[in-house]
Short mmCIF file of C-alpha atoms and ligand atoms in Angstrom, two decimals:
data_model
loop_
_atom_site.label_atom_id
_atom_site.label_comp_id
_atom_site.label_asym_id
_atom_site.label_seq_id
_atom_site.Cartn_x
_atom_site.Cartn_y
_atom_site.Cartn_z
CA ARG A 1 -15.09 -15.57 -100.95
CA LYS A 2 -17.54 -17.36 -103.22
CA GLY A 3 -19.28 -20.44 -102.14
CA SER A 4 -18.25 -19.77 -98.44
CA VAL A 5 -21.56 -17.83 -97.39
CA MET A 6 -23.38 -18.94 -94.15
CA ILE A 7 -27.05 -19.73 -94.69
CA LYS A 8 -28.84 -17.16 -93.05
CA CYS A 9 -33.17 -18.19 -93.09
CA ARG A 10 -35.45 -16.61 -91.31
CA PHE A 11 -39.33 -17.41 -89.78
CA ALA A 12 -41.14 -14.27 -89.83
CA PRO A 13 -44.44 -14.52 -88.43
CA SER A 14 -46.66 -12.10 -87.77
CA PRO A 15 -48.81 -12.31 -84.18
CA THR A 16 -52.26 -13.28 -84.93
CA GLY A 17 -52.72 -14.70 -81.29
CA PHE A 18 -53.22 -18.21 -84.11
CA LEU A 19 -50.21 -20.17 -85.36
CA HIS A 20 -51.72 -21.59 -88.79
CA ILE A 21 -50.04 -25.38 -89.56
CA GLY A 22 -48.68 -23.78 -92.88
CA ASN A 23 -46.94 -21.50 -90.88
CA VAL A 24 -45.53 -23.94 -88.52
CA ARG A 25 -44.57 -25.92 -91.58
CA THR A 26 -42.62 -22.92 -93.47
CA ALA A 27 -40.77 -22.35 -89.66
CA LEU A 28 -39.83 -26.24 -89.91
CA PHE A 29 -38.76 -26.17 -93.41
CA ASN A 30 -36.75 -23.21 -92.51
CA TYR A 31 -34.78 -24.77 -89.69
CA LEU A 32 -34.38 -27.73 -91.31
CA PHE A 33 -32.55 -26.11 -94.40
CA ALA A 34 -30.19 -24.10 -92.08
CA ARG A 35 -29.24 -26.85 -89.81
CA HIS A 36 -29.08 -29.14 -92.90
CA ASN A 37 -26.50 -26.70 -94.10
CA ASN A 38 -24.58 -25.81 -90.50
CA GLY A 39 -26.28 -22.08 -91.04
CA GLU A 40 -28.44 -19.99 -88.71
CA PHE A 41 -31.79 -19.79 -88.15
CA HIS A 42 -33.72 -17.10 -86.89
CA LEU A 43 -36.89 -15.60 -85.85
CA ARG A 44 -38.55 -12.24 -86.19
CA ILE A 45 -41.95 -11.12 -84.95
CA GLU A 46 -43.30 -8.78 -87.68
CA ASP A 47 -45.08 -7.06 -84.99
CA THR A 48 -46.25 -3.60 -86.75
CA ASP A 49 -49.90 -4.34 -86.57
CA LYS A 50 -49.61 -3.08 -82.60
CA GLU A 51 -53.38 -3.73 -81.92
CA ARG A 52 -53.12 -7.60 -82.75
CA SER A 53 -49.56 -8.06 -81.34
CA THR A 54 -50.31 -8.53 -78.34
CA LYS A 55 -48.17 -10.76 -75.40
CA GLN A 56 -50.63 -13.34 -75.62
CA ALA A 57 -50.47 -13.67 -79.49
CA ILE A 58 -46.91 -13.59 -79.68
CA ASP A 59 -46.65 -15.94 -76.85
CA VAL A 60 -48.44 -18.32 -79.49
CA ILE A 61 -45.76 -17.93 -81.53
CA PHE A 62 -42.78 -19.08 -79.21
CA ASP A 63 -44.99 -21.98 -77.59
CA GLY A 64 -45.16 -23.29 -81.06
CA LEU A 65 -41.77 -23.37 -81.87
CA ASN A 66 -40.88 -24.76 -78.45
CA THR A 67 -42.94 -27.30 -78.51
CA PHE A 68 -41.28 -28.61 -81.82
CA GLY A 69 -38.16 -28.06 -80.57
CA LEU A 70 -37.14 -25.23 -83.25
CA GLU A 71 -34.70 -23.37 -81.27
CA TYR A 72 -33.95 -19.69 -83.42
CA ASP A 73 -30.16 -18.70 -83.33
CA GLY A 74 -29.47 -14.83 -81.35
CA GLU A 75 -31.90 -12.33 -80.58
CA VAL A 76 -35.37 -12.13 -81.39
CA ILE A 77 -36.12 -9.39 -84.09
CA TYR A 78 -39.19 -7.45 -83.38
CA GLN A 79 -39.52 -5.80 -86.45
CA SER A 80 -41.86 -2.87 -84.73
CA ASN A 81 -38.27 -1.82 -82.93
CA ASN A 82 -36.87 -0.94 -86.46
CA SER A 83 -39.52 1.18 -87.63
CA GLU A 84 -36.70 4.73 -87.67
CA ARG A 85 -34.47 2.51 -89.88
CA HIS A 86 -37.11 1.38 -92.23
CA LYS A 87 -38.29 5.27 -93.03
CA GLU A 88 -34.49 6.00 -93.12
CA VAL A 89 -34.51 4.02 -96.66
CA ALA A 90 -37.72 5.53 -97.68
CA VAL A 91 -35.35 8.84 -97.64
CA ASP A 92 -32.50 7.26 -98.98
CA LEU A 93 -34.88 6.63 -101.72
CA LEU A 94 -36.30 9.47 -101.91
CA ASN A 95 -32.98 11.23 -102.02
CA SER A 96 -31.38 9.34 -104.67
CA GLY A 97 -34.57 9.81 -107.01
CA LYS A 98 -35.43 6.17 -107.09
CA ALA A 99 -38.82 7.13 -104.85
CA TYR A 100 -41.05 10.41 -105.10
CA LYS A 101 -43.36 12.26 -103.28
CA CYS A 102 -46.86 11.50 -103.99
CA PHE A 103 -49.41 14.49 -103.39
CA HIS A 104 -52.53 13.03 -104.89
CA THR A 105 -55.62 12.75 -102.63
CA PRO A 106 -58.19 9.96 -102.59
CA ASP A 107 -60.64 10.81 -104.76
CA GLU A 108 -57.88 11.49 -107.52
CA LEU A 109 -56.24 7.69 -106.88
CA ASP A 110 -59.53 6.41 -107.37
CA GLU A 111 -60.41 8.14 -110.70
CA ILE A 112 -56.73 7.45 -111.66
CA ARG A 113 -57.43 3.46 -111.17
CA GLU A 114 -60.32 4.05 -112.92
CA GLU A 115 -58.54 5.38 -116.13
CA ASN A 116 -55.36 2.63 -115.88
CA LYS A 117 -57.12 -0.56 -115.08
CA GLY A 118 -56.27 -0.71 -111.55
CA LYS A 119 -52.89 0.80 -111.87
CA VAL A 120 -51.81 3.88 -110.04
CA VAL A 121 -49.79 6.06 -112.71
CA SER A 122 -49.12 9.33 -110.27
CA LYS A 123 -48.66 12.60 -111.91
CA TRP A 124 -46.18 13.50 -109.50
CA ARG A 125 -43.64 10.64 -110.56
CA ASP A 126 -41.44 13.05 -112.20
CA VAL A 127 -42.04 16.48 -111.05
CA ASP A 128 -39.47 18.79 -109.78
CA SER A 129 -38.83 19.12 -106.00
CA SER A 130 -39.75 22.81 -106.19
CA LEU A 131 -42.99 22.47 -107.70
CA HIS A 132 -44.39 20.54 -104.59
CA PRO A 133 -47.09 21.62 -102.68
CA ASP A 134 -47.57 22.06 -99.06
CA LEU A 135 -49.66 19.04 -98.49
CA PRO A 136 -49.61 15.89 -97.24
CA TYR A 137 -47.82 12.88 -99.41
CA VAL A 138 -46.70 9.41 -99.22
CA ILE A 139 -43.65 8.16 -100.43
CA ARG A 140 -43.87 5.66 -103.76
CA ILE A 141 -41.19 3.88 -104.94
CA LYS A 142 -40.66 3.76 -108.70
CA SER A 143 -41.25 0.97 -110.55
CA PRO A 144 -39.59 -0.51 -113.87
CA SER A 145 -41.42 1.10 -116.85
CA ASP A 146 -40.32 -2.26 -119.20
CA GLY A 147 -38.98 -5.13 -119.70
CA SER A 148 -39.62 -8.39 -117.15
CA ASN A 149 -38.48 -9.74 -114.15
CA THR A 150 -37.67 -13.23 -112.96
CA ILE A 151 -37.31 -15.30 -109.68
CA HIS A 152 -35.36 -18.32 -109.62
CA ASP A 153 -37.34 -19.73 -106.96
CA ILE A 154 -35.58 -23.30 -105.52
CA ILE A 155 -39.25 -24.91 -105.34
CA GLN A 156 -41.30 -23.60 -107.47
CA GLY A 157 -38.59 -22.79 -110.69
CA ASP A 158 -38.10 -19.68 -112.79
CA VAL A 159 -41.22 -17.29 -112.36
CA THR A 160 -41.04 -14.49 -114.64
CA ILE A 161 -43.65 -11.20 -115.11
CA ASN A 162 -43.93 -8.50 -117.17
CA ASN A 163 -42.79 -4.89 -114.71
CA LYS A 164 -45.98 -3.65 -116.19
CA GLU A 165 -47.64 -5.34 -113.93
CA LEU A 166 -46.15 -3.72 -111.16
CA ASP A 167 -46.94 0.40 -110.16
CA ASP A 168 -45.21 2.56 -108.18
CA MET A 169 -45.75 0.91 -104.44
CA ILE A 170 -46.10 3.31 -101.64
CA ILE A 171 -43.27 2.35 -98.91
CA LEU A 172 -44.40 5.47 -96.57
CA ARG A 173 -47.37 6.30 -95.55
CA SER A 174 -48.85 9.91 -95.14
CA ASP A 175 -48.50 9.59 -91.32
CA GLY A 176 -44.66 8.42 -92.20
CA SER A 177 -45.08 4.61 -91.22
CA PRO A 178 -43.21 2.23 -93.06
CA VAL A 179 -44.93 -0.73 -95.36
CA TYR A 180 -44.64 -3.68 -95.15
CA GLN A 181 -43.00 -4.97 -98.06
CA LEU A 182 -40.08 -1.95 -96.93
CA ALA A 183 -39.90 -3.39 -93.56
CA VAL A 184 -39.53 -6.53 -94.84
CA VAL A 185 -36.96 -6.12 -97.18
CA VAL A 186 -34.86 -3.81 -94.88
CA ASP A 187 -35.05 -6.28 -92.08
CA ASP A 188 -33.94 -9.25 -94.36
CA HIS A 189 -31.07 -7.35 -95.53
CA ASP A 190 -29.52 -6.14 -92.42
CA ALA A 191 -29.63 -9.15 -90.88
CA GLY A 192 -27.87 -10.71 -93.76
CA ILE A 193 -30.62 -13.11 -94.49
CA THR A 194 -29.44 -15.62 -97.37
CA HIS A 195 -32.88 -17.34 -98.24
CA VAL A 196 -36.65 -16.46 -98.09
CA ILE A 197 -38.52 -19.36 -97.49
CA ARG A 198 -41.87 -18.43 -96.89
CA GLY A 199 -45.22 -19.60 -98.29
CA ASP A 200 -46.13 -18.86 -101.76
CA ASP A 201 -49.44 -16.61 -101.16
CA HIS A 202 -46.16 -14.04 -100.87
CA LEU A 203 -44.62 -14.81 -104.65
CA THR A 204 -46.69 -11.43 -105.68
CA ASN A 205 -45.06 -9.77 -102.51
CA THR A 206 -41.37 -11.13 -104.38
CA PHE A 207 -41.94 -9.16 -107.36
CA ARG A 208 -42.26 -5.96 -105.08
CA GLN A 209 -40.13 -6.44 -102.84
CA ASN A 210 -37.09 -6.97 -105.29
CA MET A 211 -38.34 -3.50 -106.84
CA ILE A 212 -37.03 -2.18 -103.44
CA TYR A 213 -33.50 -4.56 -103.63
CA ASP A 214 -32.84 -3.28 -106.78
CA ALA A 215 -33.44 0.64 -105.90
CA MET A 216 -31.16 0.46 -103.18
CA ASN A 217 -28.46 -1.63 -104.97
CA TRP A 218 -28.75 -4.78 -102.55
CA ASN A 219 -28.18 -8.44 -103.10
CA LYS A 220 -31.69 -10.08 -103.10
CA PRO A 221 -32.19 -13.40 -100.97
CA THR A 222 -32.12 -16.63 -102.84
CA TYR A 223 -36.32 -17.22 -102.69
CA GLY A 224 -37.87 -20.90 -102.04
CA HIS A 225 -41.84 -20.15 -101.94
CA LEU A 226 -43.78 -23.15 -100.44
CA PRO A 227 -46.75 -24.77 -101.57
CA LEU A 228 -50.10 -24.19 -99.75
CA ILE A 229 -51.51 -26.61 -97.70
CA MET A 230 -55.03 -27.98 -98.97
CA ASP A 231 -57.81 -30.04 -96.74
CA SER A 232 -58.85 -32.80 -98.25
CA ASP A 233 -61.64 -31.35 -100.67
CA GLY A 234 -58.88 -29.07 -102.45
CA HIS A 235 -59.44 -26.04 -100.27
CA LYS A 236 -56.96 -23.66 -98.58
CA VAL A 237 -57.17 -25.05 -94.46
CA SER A 238 -58.51 -22.81 -92.85
CA LYS A 239 -60.35 -21.80 -89.41
CA ARG A 240 -63.58 -21.97 -91.03
CA THR A 241 -63.12 -25.48 -92.78
CA GLY A 242 -62.23 -27.59 -89.59
CA ALA A 243 -58.68 -27.46 -87.44
CA ALA A 244 -55.78 -25.57 -88.95
CA SER A 245 -54.02 -24.19 -86.12
CA ILE A 246 -51.71 -26.34 -84.31
CA VAL A 247 -52.97 -25.95 -80.80
CA ASP A 248 -56.13 -27.49 -82.78
CA PHE A 249 -53.95 -30.87 -83.74
CA PHE A 250 -52.20 -30.45 -80.35
CA ASP A 251 -55.85 -30.32 -78.15
CA MET A 252 -56.98 -33.30 -80.31
CA GLY A 253 -54.20 -35.22 -79.41
CA TYR A 254 -51.24 -35.58 -81.81
CA LEU A 255 -48.05 -35.06 -80.67
CA PRO A 256 -45.26 -32.88 -81.34
CA ILE A 257 -43.66 -35.34 -83.14
CA THR A 258 -46.43 -36.60 -85.43
CA MET A 259 -46.63 -32.92 -86.68
CA MET A 260 -43.18 -32.60 -87.40
CA ASN A 261 -43.11 -36.09 -89.45
CA TYR A 262 -46.19 -35.26 -91.01
CA LEU A 263 -45.69 -31.47 -91.80
CA VAL A 264 -42.51 -32.14 -93.37
CA LYS A 265 -43.61 -35.00 -95.73
CA LEU A 266 -46.01 -32.55 -96.97
CA GLY A 267 -43.57 -31.61 -99.82
CA TRP A 268 -40.77 -33.58 -99.17
CA SER A 269 -40.96 -36.71 -99.86
CA ASP A 270 -38.53 -40.07 -98.38
CA GLU A 271 -38.41 -43.79 -98.19
CA GLN A 272 -37.67 -43.50 -94.92
CA GLU A 273 -40.77 -43.39 -92.73
CA PHE A 274 -40.46 -41.71 -89.31
CA PHE A 275 -37.77 -39.62 -88.62
CA THR A 276 -36.04 -37.96 -84.96
CA LYS A 277 -35.55 -34.28 -85.83
CA GLU A 278 -31.98 -35.03 -86.13
CA GLU A 279 -32.26 -37.43 -88.69
CA LEU A 280 -34.79 -34.77 -90.42
CA ILE A 281 -32.11 -32.21 -89.87
CA ASN A 282 -29.85 -35.19 -91.95
CA LYS A 283 -31.58 -35.72 -94.67
CA PHE A 284 -33.59 -32.87 -95.76
CA ASP A 285 -33.08 -31.44 -99.06
CA ILE A 286 -35.16 -28.18 -99.79
CA ASN A 287 -34.58 -28.86 -103.51
CA LYS A 288 -36.94 -31.91 -103.64
CA VAL A 289 -39.70 -29.94 -102.18
CA GLY A 290 -42.08 -29.90 -104.58
CA SER A 291 -44.30 -27.45 -105.83
CA SER A 292 -48.14 -28.56 -106.05
CA PRO A 293 -50.22 -27.82 -103.28
CA SER A 294 -50.15 -30.33 -100.25
CA ARG A 295 -53.19 -32.37 -99.21
CA LEU A 296 -53.86 -32.60 -95.62
CA ASP A 297 -54.59 -36.44 -95.18
CA MET A 298 -55.98 -37.49 -92.22
CA LYS A 299 -55.60 -41.22 -91.95
CA LYS A 300 -51.85 -40.35 -92.86
CA LEU A 301 -51.88 -38.39 -89.80
CA ASN A 302 -53.81 -40.84 -87.70
CA PHE A 303 -51.35 -43.69 -88.67
CA ILE A 304 -47.92 -41.74 -87.94
CA ASN A 305 -49.59 -40.35 -84.44
CA GLY A 306 -50.30 -44.29 -83.86
CA HIS A 307 -46.86 -45.03 -84.34
CA TYR A 308 -45.60 -42.58 -81.95
CA ILE A 309 -48.27 -43.05 -79.51
CA SER A 310 -47.15 -46.98 -79.00
CA GLU A 311 -43.85 -45.50 -78.41
CA THR A 312 -44.49 -42.63 -75.60
CA ASP A 313 -43.94 -43.01 -72.18
CA ASP A 314 -47.02 -44.14 -70.31
CA ASP A 315 -47.06 -41.37 -67.77
CA ILE A 316 -46.74 -38.89 -70.20
CA LEU A 317 -49.50 -40.45 -72.06
CA VAL A 318 -51.60 -40.20 -68.80
CA ASP A 319 -50.63 -36.75 -68.42
CA MET A 320 -51.78 -35.93 -72.16
CA PHE A 321 -54.87 -37.86 -71.38
CA TYR A 322 -56.25 -35.21 -68.70
CA LYS A 323 -54.81 -31.90 -70.23
CA GLU A 324 -57.82 -29.81 -70.96
CA TYR A 325 -60.37 -32.86 -70.77
CA ILE A 326 -63.05 -32.85 -68.10
CA CYS A 327 -64.08 -36.47 -67.01
CA ASN A 328 -64.40 -38.05 -63.31
CA ILE A 329 -62.36 -41.18 -64.43
CA PRO A 330 -59.56 -41.81 -61.56
CA LYS A 331 -56.55 -41.16 -62.71
CA GLU A 332 -55.31 -44.87 -61.26
CA VAL A 333 -57.51 -46.17 -63.76
CA ILE A 334 -56.08 -44.37 -66.53
CA LYS A 335 -52.42 -45.68 -65.83
CA ILE A 336 -53.60 -49.31 -65.35
CA MET A 337 -55.26 -49.38 -68.88
CA MET A 338 -52.49 -47.14 -70.75
CA PRO A 339 -50.57 -49.90 -71.90
CA SER A 340 -53.63 -51.66 -73.92
CA LEU A 341 -54.52 -48.20 -74.67
CA LYS A 342 -52.06 -47.13 -76.33
CA VAL A 343 -51.27 -49.79 -79.01
CA ARG A 344 -55.03 -49.08 -80.03
CA SER A 345 -55.50 -45.51 -80.28
CA LYS A 346 -54.34 -43.13 -83.20
CA THR A 347 -54.88 -40.07 -81.20
CA ILE A 348 -56.24 -39.48 -77.39
CA ASP A 349 -59.43 -38.11 -78.42
CA GLU A 350 -59.54 -41.88 -79.28
CA MET A 351 -58.53 -42.99 -76.25
CA ARG A 352 -60.87 -40.47 -74.51
CA SER A 353 -63.41 -42.51 -76.20
CA MET A 354 -62.94 -45.80 -75.61
CA VAL A 355 -62.89 -45.26 -72.07
CA GLU A 356 -66.08 -43.24 -71.67
CA TYR A 357 -67.91 -46.11 -70.52
CA LEU A 358 -65.82 -45.96 -67.16
CA ASP A 359 -68.51 -43.16 -66.13
CA PHE A 360 -71.57 -44.57 -65.80
CA ASP A 361 -73.78 -41.21 -65.88
CA TRP A 362 -71.91 -41.45 -69.88
CA TRP A 363 -73.38 -44.75 -70.18
CA ILE A 364 -76.70 -44.20 -68.89
CA THR A 365 -77.55 -41.07 -71.49
CA ASN A 366 -74.98 -41.70 -74.40
CA ARG A 367 -74.25 -45.38 -75.20
CA GLU A 368 -75.09 -46.91 -78.44
CA ASP A 369 -78.67 -49.52 -78.63
CA LEU A 370 -76.59 -53.37 -79.69
CA PRO A 371 -76.70 -53.64 -83.32
CA SER A 372 -80.08 -55.92 -84.01
CA LYS A 373 -78.05 -59.29 -85.10
CA ILE A 374 -76.58 -59.48 -81.61
CA GLU A 375 -79.01 -57.97 -79.86
CA ASN A 376 -81.06 -61.83 -79.65
CA ILE A 377 -78.10 -63.34 -77.90
CA LYS A 378 -79.08 -62.22 -74.80
CA SER A 379 -81.26 -65.51 -75.10
CA VAL A 380 -77.89 -67.48 -74.60
CA ILE A 381 -75.76 -65.38 -72.35
CA THR A 382 -78.10 -65.17 -69.64
CA LYS A 383 -77.92 -63.63 -66.88
CA THR A 384 -76.41 -66.54 -64.96
CA ILE A 385 -73.49 -67.14 -67.88
CA PHE A 386 -72.94 -63.57 -67.70
CA ASP A 387 -72.13 -63.30 -64.21
CA ASP A 388 -70.09 -66.54 -64.83
CA ILE A 389 -67.97 -64.86 -67.48
CA LEU A 390 -67.04 -61.96 -65.11
CA GLU A 391 -65.25 -64.46 -62.96
CA PHE A 392 -61.85 -65.10 -64.31
CA SER A 393 -58.07 -65.10 -63.52
CA ASN A 394 -56.29 -64.15 -66.66
CA ASN A 395 -57.36 -63.10 -70.40
CA ASP A 396 -56.64 -67.21 -71.53
CA GLU A 397 -59.43 -68.20 -68.86
CA LEU A 398 -61.89 -65.51 -70.07
CA MET A 399 -61.29 -66.07 -74.27
CA SER A 400 -62.01 -69.94 -73.43
CA LYS A 401 -64.85 -69.40 -72.06
CA LEU A 402 -66.13 -67.28 -74.53
CA LYS A 403 -64.83 -69.77 -77.47
CA LYS A 404 -67.28 -72.32 -75.57
CA ILE A 405 -69.88 -70.19 -75.80
CA SER A 406 -69.48 -69.85 -79.61
CA GLU A 407 -69.09 -73.44 -80.39
CA ASP A 408 -72.19 -74.64 -78.19
CA ASN A 409 -74.46 -72.28 -79.79
CA GLY A 410 -72.67 -71.79 -83.30
CA ILE A 411 -72.39 -68.25 -82.97
CA LYS A 412 -69.84 -66.83 -83.75
CA LEU A 413 -66.77 -66.19 -81.33
CA LYS A 414 -66.54 -62.17 -82.91
CA ASP A 415 -70.02 -61.51 -82.12
CA VAL A 416 -69.97 -63.09 -78.57
CA ALA A 417 -67.17 -60.45 -77.96
CA ALA A 418 -69.53 -57.77 -79.37
CA PHE A 419 -72.46 -58.81 -77.42
CA ILE A 420 -70.44 -57.91 -74.04
CA ARG A 421 -68.43 -55.22 -75.68
CA TYR A 422 -71.56 -53.24 -76.14
CA THR A 423 -73.31 -53.98 -72.86
CA ILE A 424 -70.43 -52.97 -71.08
CA CYS A 425 -69.35 -49.77 -73.09
CA GLY A 426 -72.19 -49.15 -74.89
CA LYS A 427 -70.70 -49.25 -78.19
CA GLY A 428 -68.02 -51.20 -80.30
CA ILE A 429 -64.39 -49.79 -79.60
CA SER A 430 -63.20 -50.87 -76.39
CA PRO A 431 -59.89 -52.10 -74.70
CA PRO A 432 -59.76 -55.72 -74.34
CA LEU A 433 -62.36 -57.38 -72.78
CA ASP A 434 -60.20 -58.57 -69.94
CA VAL A 435 -59.04 -54.65 -69.48
CA VAL A 436 -63.04 -53.60 -69.38
CA ILE A 437 -64.38 -56.27 -67.12
CA ASN A 438 -61.34 -55.19 -64.45
CA SER A 439 -61.99 -52.11 -65.31
CA LEU A 440 -64.84 -51.62 -63.27
CA ASP A 441 -66.89 -52.80 -60.35
CA LYS A 442 -68.58 -56.29 -61.14
CA GLU A 443 -71.56 -54.92 -59.49
CA ASN A 444 -71.64 -51.91 -61.50
CA ILE A 445 -71.24 -54.38 -64.46
CA LYS A 446 -74.14 -56.67 -63.69
CA GLU A 447 -76.03 -53.29 -63.56
CA ARG A 448 -75.49 -52.54 -67.11
CA TYR A 449 -76.52 -55.99 -68.17
CA ASP A 450 -80.00 -55.81 -65.97
CA ILE A 451 -80.82 -52.15 -67.26
CA LEU A 452 -80.49 -53.69 -71.41
CA HIS A 453 -81.78 -57.31 -70.85
CA SER A 454 -83.90 -57.98 -68.36
N1 LIG B 1 -44.98 -12.09 -91.86
C1 LIG B 1 -45.65 -12.32 -93.01
C2 LIG B 1 -46.60 -13.54 -92.60
O1 LIG B 1 -46.55 -13.94 -91.32
C3 LIG B 1 -44.37 -13.55 -93.74
C4 LIG B 1 -43.41 -12.32 -94.33
C5 LIG B 1 -42.27 -13.20 -94.73
O2 LIG B 1 -42.14 -14.33 -95.16
O3 LIG B 1 -41.93 -12.65 -95.74
O4 LIG B 1 -47.31 -13.99 -93.55
#
């Protein structure tokens, strides 16, 4: 019945050992689109490159989906298991005359390309099989010789190419192995995929893949090609230009829920600022995804992460603090400080850098010098006064001591605080001063003053 076909999407990553944030966004959009429409979301591992498709590389994909909670329907499909079926389709096309055996040698093909502006025009396209030599061959699909081809893309709109741009693509190599374009089409068709949502780097593939759908008389899926993610300089986000893998972002201390909220907003917009996964499923509308490239905006990312960090359980944050991080700061100390750290940090990395001062060795070798304009405050905050500042029973008491010093000497309160902060923490950003002072041994704090100011 018309209109009642269930939506079936898929995420079809090739295991590379590296899950690019663009791929994660592709998975997320497929997932949200499927769930929003009560459809299905399938996972297909495109593992035909045996060398790259190690267990480890495949686990990176599972881990990524797991961390985001993008659960898939049914069994995982491993593309390499389907190669017999892919070959069968190539042979079908051969038998129906939609494809042909091509016996050109690599040298001949070079010459042909040179004569035809890069295009392959095989002389074997219409040669009767009785005239075929007993030589190695590839199977090529016959490209349409005229007309044009239009994709009604749900994100890009209508995209048209002239069929003359297509040549007779190889579908089966001379060693009998199917090419990627064939595998994708057969697997999508056999799984009943209704919507193919993927990066727009696949747009040209789509026209080539459609030749196979047409030749097999199969229904084509609806396509949606997502614009690429660019960095702030307008380059495609890649390993070379900085963080590109989702794991890089997790390692820097961005939370999964942050990445989900952030990635979904790269391309799709809504007035609401923060979403749970369920809210996204309810609200997400693929038709509102824009077609222009999205820019990675670290400020926005930090803003979102700051929000979620402040809402996350202290214990979870303490665990994240120590994950993949080597330091000699006792866990009890971080536990005590976490409530004040979490409202001041946009990332876990920021927390780490805020408490580096706890490590005296770090302070000895890496601290920043006091800015020159507060350096001379030491003539006001002498050793005796400094020692007295360290004795307080609550933050109000500490603050009134500092205020008094500020008023009595005509120094801004913030400069008084900065003097103490730089002295103890070796930098201008730290947790609140009462927390800082309580986090260390008094003798150690006094030693820092002595080293710097006497
Ligand atoms: N395996 C392809 C990739 O990782 C995706 C293929 C597709 O989505 O059609 O880029």
